[in-house]
mmCIF file of C-alpha atoms and ligand atoms in Angstrom:
data_model
loop_
_atom_site.group_PDB
_atom_site.id
_atom_site.type_symbol
_atom_site.label_atom_id
_atom_site.label_comp_id
_atom_site.label_asym_id
_atom_site.label_seq_id
_atom_site.Cartn_x
_atom_site.Cartn_y
_atom_site.Cartn_z
ATOM 1 C CA MET V 1 -6.381 -14.196 5.337
ATOM 2 C CA LEU V 2 -7.409 -13.776 1.710
ATOM 3 C CA VAL V 3 -9.698 -11.305 -0.027
ATOM 4 C CA GLN V 4 -10.614 -11.325 -3.696
ATOM 5 C CA PHE V 5 -10.705 -7.997 -5.543
ATOM 6 C CA GLY V 6 -12.135 -8.697 -8.983
ATOM 7 C CA THR V 7 -9.919 -11.399 -10.489
ATOM 8 C CA CYS V 8 -7.009 -10.645 -8.146
ATOM 9 C CA ARG V 9 -6.148 -11.883 -4.661
ATOM 10 C CA LEU V 10 -4.917 -9.866 -1.729
ATOM 11 C CA GLU V 11 -3.428 -12.023 0.982
ATOM 12 C CA LEU V 12 -2.058 -11.478 4.495
ATOM 13 C CA VAL V 13 0.401 -13.924 6.027
ATOM 14 C CA GLN V 14 2.634 -13.838 9.066
ATOM 15 C CA GLY V 15 6.207 -14.822 8.235
ATOM 16 C CA ASP V 16 9.544 -14.020 6.663
ATOM 17 C CA ILE V 17 9.460 -12.230 3.326
ATOM 18 C CA THR V 18 12.728 -13.778 2.145
ATOM 19 C CA ARG V 19 11.026 -17.194 1.973
ATOM 20 C CA GLN V 20 8.129 -16.196 -0.269
ATOM 21 C CA GLU V 21 7.629 -17.955 -3.595
ATOM 22 C CA VAL V 22 6.476 -14.977 -5.607
ATOM 23 C CA ASP V 23 7.805 -13.183 -8.696
ATOM 24 C CA ALA V 24 8.914 -10.095 -6.774
ATOM 25 C CA ILE V 25 9.566 -9.233 -3.143
ATOM 26 C CA VAL V 26 9.739 -5.674 -1.895
ATOM 27 C CA ASN V 27 12.527 -4.408 0.322
ATOM 28 C CA ALA V 28 12.078 -1.584 2.845
ATOM 29 C CA ALA V 29 15.257 0.203 1.762
ATOM 30 C CA ASN V 30 16.863 3.520 2.675
ATOM 31 C CA SER V 31 17.256 6.205 0.024
ATOM 32 C CA ARG V 32 20.951 5.463 -0.485
ATOM 33 C CA LEU V 33 20.050 1.793 -1.108
ATOM 34 C CA ALA V 34 22.999 1.104 1.163
ATOM 35 C CA GLY V 35 21.610 -1.927 3.000
ATOM 36 C CA GLY V 36 20.907 -1.971 6.705
ATOM 37 C CA GLY V 37 19.201 -3.934 9.437
ATOM 38 C CA GLY V 38 15.663 -5.277 9.668
ATOM 39 C CA VAL V 39 14.065 -6.586 6.522
ATOM 40 C CA ASP V 40 16.741 -4.914 4.357
ATOM 41 C CA GLY V 41 19.532 -6.912 6.002
ATOM 42 C CA ALA V 42 17.523 -10.136 5.811
ATOM 43 C CA ILE V 43 16.859 -9.686 2.075
ATOM 44 C CA HIS V 44 20.496 -8.904 1.244
ATOM 45 C CA ARG V 45 21.686 -11.925 3.255
ATOM 46 C CA ALA V 46 19.219 -14.232 1.531
ATOM 47 C CA ALA V 47 19.803 -12.853 -1.976
ATOM 48 C CA GLY V 48 23.596 -12.933 -1.741
ATOM 49 C CA PRO V 49 26.167 -10.303 -2.798
ATOM 50 C CA THR V 50 24.912 -9.929 -6.385
ATOM 51 C CA LEU V 51 21.944 -7.920 -5.091
ATOM 52 C CA MET V 52 24.151 -5.183 -3.624
ATOM 53 C CA ALA V 53 26.523 -5.264 -6.605
ATOM 54 C CA GLU V 54 23.694 -4.876 -9.117
ATOM 55 C CA THR V 55 21.923 -2.246 -7.019
ATOM 56 C CA ARG V 56 25.105 -0.130 -6.796
ATOM 57 C CA THR V 57 25.756 -0.371 -10.528
ATOM 58 C CA GLN V 58 22.197 0.222 -11.711
ATOM 59 C CA HIS V 59 21.139 2.814 -9.142
ATOM 60 C CA PRO V 60 24.283 4.672 -8.003
ATOM 61 C CA ASP V 61 22.252 7.709 -6.932
ATOM 62 C CA GLY V 62 19.908 5.675 -4.756
ATOM 63 C CA CYS V 63 16.151 6.151 -4.829
ATOM 64 C CA PRO V 64 14.020 9.048 -3.567
ATOM 65 C CA THR V 65 11.613 8.575 -0.667
ATOM 66 C CA GLY V 66 8.194 7.554 -1.975
ATOM 67 C CA SER V 67 9.583 5.647 -4.943
ATOM 68 C CA ALA V 68 11.082 2.241 -5.770
ATOM 69 C CA VAL V 69 13.601 0.642 -8.153
ATOM 70 C CA ALA V 70 14.002 -2.904 -9.441
ATOM 71 C CA ALA V 71 16.887 -5.373 -9.122
ATOM 72 C CA SER V 72 17.179 -9.109 -9.742
ATOM 73 C CA GLY V 73 16.520 -11.565 -6.933
ATOM 74 C CA GLY V 74 19.899 -13.317 -6.814
ATOM 75 C CA LEU V 75 19.637 -16.470 -4.694
ATOM 76 C CA LEU V 76 16.071 -15.725 -3.629
ATOM 77 C CA ARG V 77 13.120 -17.668 -4.972
ATOM 78 C CA ALA V 78 11.756 -14.341 -6.217
ATOM 79 C CA LYS V 79 12.956 -13.176 -9.648
ATOM 80 C CA PHE V 80 13.056 -9.537 -8.550
ATOM 81 C CA VAL V 81 13.690 -7.378 -5.518
ATOM 82 C CA PHE V 82 12.023 -3.981 -5.638
ATOM 83 C CA HIS V 83 13.814 -1.562 -3.298
ATOM 84 C CA ALA V 84 11.085 0.747 -1.961
ATOM 85 C CA VAL V 85 11.909 3.790 0.147
ATOM 86 C CA GLY V 86 9.257 4.659 2.694
ATOM 87 C CA PRO V 87 9.228 7.831 4.793
ATOM 88 C CA ILE V 88 10.574 8.250 8.308
ATOM 89 C CA TRP V 89 7.579 8.967 10.585
ATOM 90 C CA ARG V 90 7.733 12.568 11.816
ATOM 91 C CA GLY V 91 4.309 12.799 13.430
ATOM 92 C CA GLY V 92 2.336 12.700 10.189
ATOM 93 C CA VAL V 93 2.824 16.340 9.236
ATOM 94 C CA SER V 94 5.592 15.895 6.674
ATOM 95 C CA GLY V 95 3.659 14.181 3.887
ATOM 96 C CA GLU V 96 4.342 10.711 5.269
ATOM 97 C CA VAL V 97 0.967 9.267 4.238
ATOM 98 C CA GLU V 98 1.333 10.248 0.570
ATOM 99 C CA LEU V 99 5.001 9.178 0.496
ATOM 100 C CA LEU V 100 4.178 5.752 1.894
ATOM 101 C CA LYS V 101 1.297 5.315 -0.537
ATOM 102 C CA SER V 102 3.408 6.332 -3.512
ATOM 103 C CA ALA V 103 6.160 3.853 -2.554
ATOM 104 C CA TYR V 104 3.577 1.036 -2.592
ATOM 105 C CA ARG V 105 2.014 2.294 -5.830
ATOM 106 C CA ARG V 106 5.387 2.436 -7.576
ATOM 107 C CA CYS V 107 6.116 -1.176 -6.585
ATOM 108 C CA LEU V 108 2.807 -2.312 -8.053
ATOM 109 C CA GLU V 109 3.632 -0.429 -11.265
ATOM 110 C CA LEU V 110 7.070 -2.088 -11.350
ATOM 111 C CA ALA V 111 5.366 -5.474 -10.970
ATOM 112 C CA VAL V 112 3.246 -4.780 -14.046
ATOM 113 C CA GLU V 113 6.232 -3.402 -16.010
ATOM 114 C CA HIS V 114 8.238 -6.577 -15.228
ATOM 115 C CA SER V 115 5.317 -8.950 -15.955
ATOM 116 C CA CYS V 116 5.165 -10.174 -12.359
ATOM 117 C CA HIS V 117 2.035 -12.129 -11.502
ATOM 118 C CA SER V 118 2.741 -12.074 -7.782
ATOM 119 C CA ILE V 119 4.399 -9.661 -5.363
ATOM 120 C CA ALA V 120 5.047 -9.727 -1.611
ATOM 121 C CA PHE V 121 5.387 -6.626 0.566
ATOM 122 C CA PRO V 122 6.687 -6.120 4.094
ATOM 123 C CA ALA V 123 5.162 -3.396 6.273
ATOM 124 C CA ILE V 124 7.404 -0.643 4.878
ATOM 125 C CA SER V 125 8.503 2.090 7.347
ATOM 126 C CA THR V 126 6.966 0.378 10.404
ATOM 127 C CA GLY V 127 10.264 -0.750 11.946
ATOM 128 C CA VAL V 128 13.166 1.629 12.530
ATOM 129 C CA TYR V 129 11.326 4.360 10.560
ATOM 130 C CA GLY V 130 8.605 4.396 13.243
ATOM 131 C CA TYR V 131 5.439 4.599 11.121
ATOM 132 C CA PRO V 132 2.416 3.547 13.244
ATOM 133 C CA ILE V 133 1.324 0.083 12.123
ATOM 134 C CA ASP V 134 -2.443 0.848 12.021
ATOM 135 C CA LEU V 135 -1.908 3.842 9.740
ATOM 136 C CA ALA V 136 0.546 1.915 7.577
ATOM 137 C CA ALA V 137 -2.010 -0.883 7.200
ATOM 138 C CA GLU V 138 -4.706 1.574 6.068
ATOM 139 C CA SER V 139 -2.488 3.278 3.498
ATOM 140 C CA SER V 140 -0.877 0.186 2.056
ATOM 141 C CA LEU V 141 -4.043 -1.899 1.850
ATOM 142 C CA SER V 142 -6.068 0.917 0.289
ATOM 143 C CA VAL V 143 -3.397 1.452 -2.396
ATOM 144 C CA ALA V 144 -3.302 -2.290 -3.154
ATOM 145 C CA ARG V 145 -7.096 -2.547 -3.291
ATOM 146 C CA GLU V 146 -7.463 0.433 -5.621
ATOM 147 C CA PHE V 147 -4.656 -0.775 -7.889
ATOM 148 C CA LEU V 148 -6.093 -4.285 -8.184
ATOM 149 C CA LEU V 149 -9.600 -3.015 -8.892
ATOM 150 C CA THR V 150 -8.472 -0.565 -11.591
ATOM 151 C CA LYS V 151 -5.455 -2.301 -13.214
ATOM 152 C CA LYS V 152 -6.614 -5.905 -12.601
ATOM 153 C CA GLN V 153 -3.028 -7.074 -12.054
ATOM 154 C CA PRO V 154 -0.826 -8.491 -10.563
ATOM 155 C CA ASN V 155 -2.833 -11.654 -9.789
ATOM 156 C CA LEU V 156 -1.557 -11.889 -6.231
ATOM 157 C CA VAL V 157 -0.519 -9.213 -3.750
ATOM 158 C CA ARG V 158 0.714 -10.658 -0.458
ATOM 159 C CA PHE V 159 1.569 -8.693 2.672
ATOM 160 C CA VAL V 160 4.058 -10.565 4.835
ATOM 161 C CA LEU V 161 3.849 -9.407 8.439
ATOM 162 C CA PHE V 162 6.723 -10.349 10.680
ATOM 163 C CA ASP V 163 4.899 -10.517 14.018
ATOM 164 C CA GLY V 164 1.439 -11.148 15.404
ATOM 165 C CA GLY V 165 0.823 -7.500 16.264
ATOM 166 C CA ALA V 166 1.436 -6.334 12.703
ATOM 167 C CA PHE V 167 -0.650 -9.184 11.304
ATOM 168 C CA GLY V 168 -3.544 -8.275 13.626
ATOM 169 C CA ALA V 169 -3.416 -4.628 12.611
ATOM 170 C CA TYR V 170 -3.486 -5.499 8.907
ATOM 171 C CA ALA V 171 -6.244 -8.098 9.404
ATOM 172 C CA ARG V 172 -8.502 -5.576 11.155
ATOM 173 C CA VAL V 173 -8.128 -3.052 8.338
ATOM 174 C CA LEU V 174 -8.615 -5.635 5.590
ATOM 175 C CA GLU V 175 -11.700 -7.072 7.282
ATOM 176 C CA ALA V 176 -13.276 -3.625 7.406
ATOM 177 C CA MET V 177 -12.357 -3.058 3.758
ATOM 178 C CA ALA V 178 -13.856 -6.341 2.589
ATOM 179 C CA ASP V 179 -17.249 -5.704 4.258
HETATM 180 P P1 LIG G 201 11.914 0.530 7.999
HETATM 181 O O1 LIG G 201 13.280 1.165 8.134
HETATM 182 O O2 LIG G 201 11.263 0.821 6.662
HETATM 183 O O3 LIG G 201 11.030 0.845 9.164
HETATM 184 P P2 LIG G 201 12.470 -2.164 9.031
HETATM 185 O O4 LIG G 201 13.222 -3.256 8.339
HETATM 186 O O5 LIG G 201 13.060 -1.609 10.274
HETATM 187 O O6 LIG G 201 12.198 -1.039 7.914
HETATM 188 O O7 LIG G 201 11.009 -2.686 9.357
HETATM 189 C C1 LIG G 201 9.948 -2.798 8.435
HETATM 190 C C2 LIG G 201 9.044 -3.936 8.840
HETATM 191 O O8 LIG G 201 9.604 -5.172 8.405
HETATM 192 C C3 LIG G 201 8.833 -4.078 10.356
HETATM 193 O O9 LIG G 201 7.434 -4.255 10.587
HETATM 194 C C4 LIG G 201 9.613 -5.337 10.699
HETATM 195 O O10 LIG G 201 9.017 -6.046 11.773
HETATM 196 C C5 LIG G 201 9.478 -6.128 9.424
HETATM 197 N N1 LIG G 201 10.483 -7.193 9.161
HETATM 198 C C6 LIG G 201 11.735 -7.334 9.634
HETATM 199 N N2 LIG G 201 12.302 -8.441 9.121
HETATM 200 C C7 LIG G 201 11.393 -9.016 8.286
HETATM 201 C C8 LIG G 201 11.363 -10.185 7.479
HETATM 202 N N3 LIG G 201 12.411 -11.013 7.387
HETATM 203 N N4 LIG G 201 10.223 -10.459 6.753
HETATM 204 C C9 LIG G 201 9.161 -9.627 6.824
HETATM 205 N N5 LIG G 201 9.126 -8.506 7.571
HETATM 206 C C10 LIG G 201 10.223 -8.209 8.301
#
């Protein structure tokens, strides 16, 4: 599914983020940037050991929740990996919505700072961190839409949803947004 916002494209695909041919892919990291399971493990495996080595050296203190830091893509097709730290879902009363939005926003800013024309996101926080997929879709797509309409870059923002349920949730929100 593809929607045009001004001169930029926002795209939804179902698949594996490690296989995307884009300038930057986003990792759903933990605040220690210590690696883990889920998409984090898949990205580290695909990028090779240089990703962890560089991340440890450049960001020894980790990254606060709601923010993101950049590293190089190692063996990935992507030039960069942006480690984004989303919130753990605690029922929605602990600032989760704003923290998730700011993690996405920071990644889009990093894309501009690193001259990336294309970026791919997973559904941050919706796995082990338990963020409801419908709410995550609303927050992440509204941040991307607003950023593309105001900053007019990057040219392509792609959301890579791992399963059909997540894809459906994102597609419903994007359809409503594009009306
Ligand atoms: P978090 O701890 O932020 O919740 P997870 O890795 O547990 O991170 O899950 C985040 C999302 O990434 C989930 O929706 C999960 O299905 C998805 N996911 C897992 N592996 C991949 C992958 N290889 N490509 C894209 N998305 C993935």
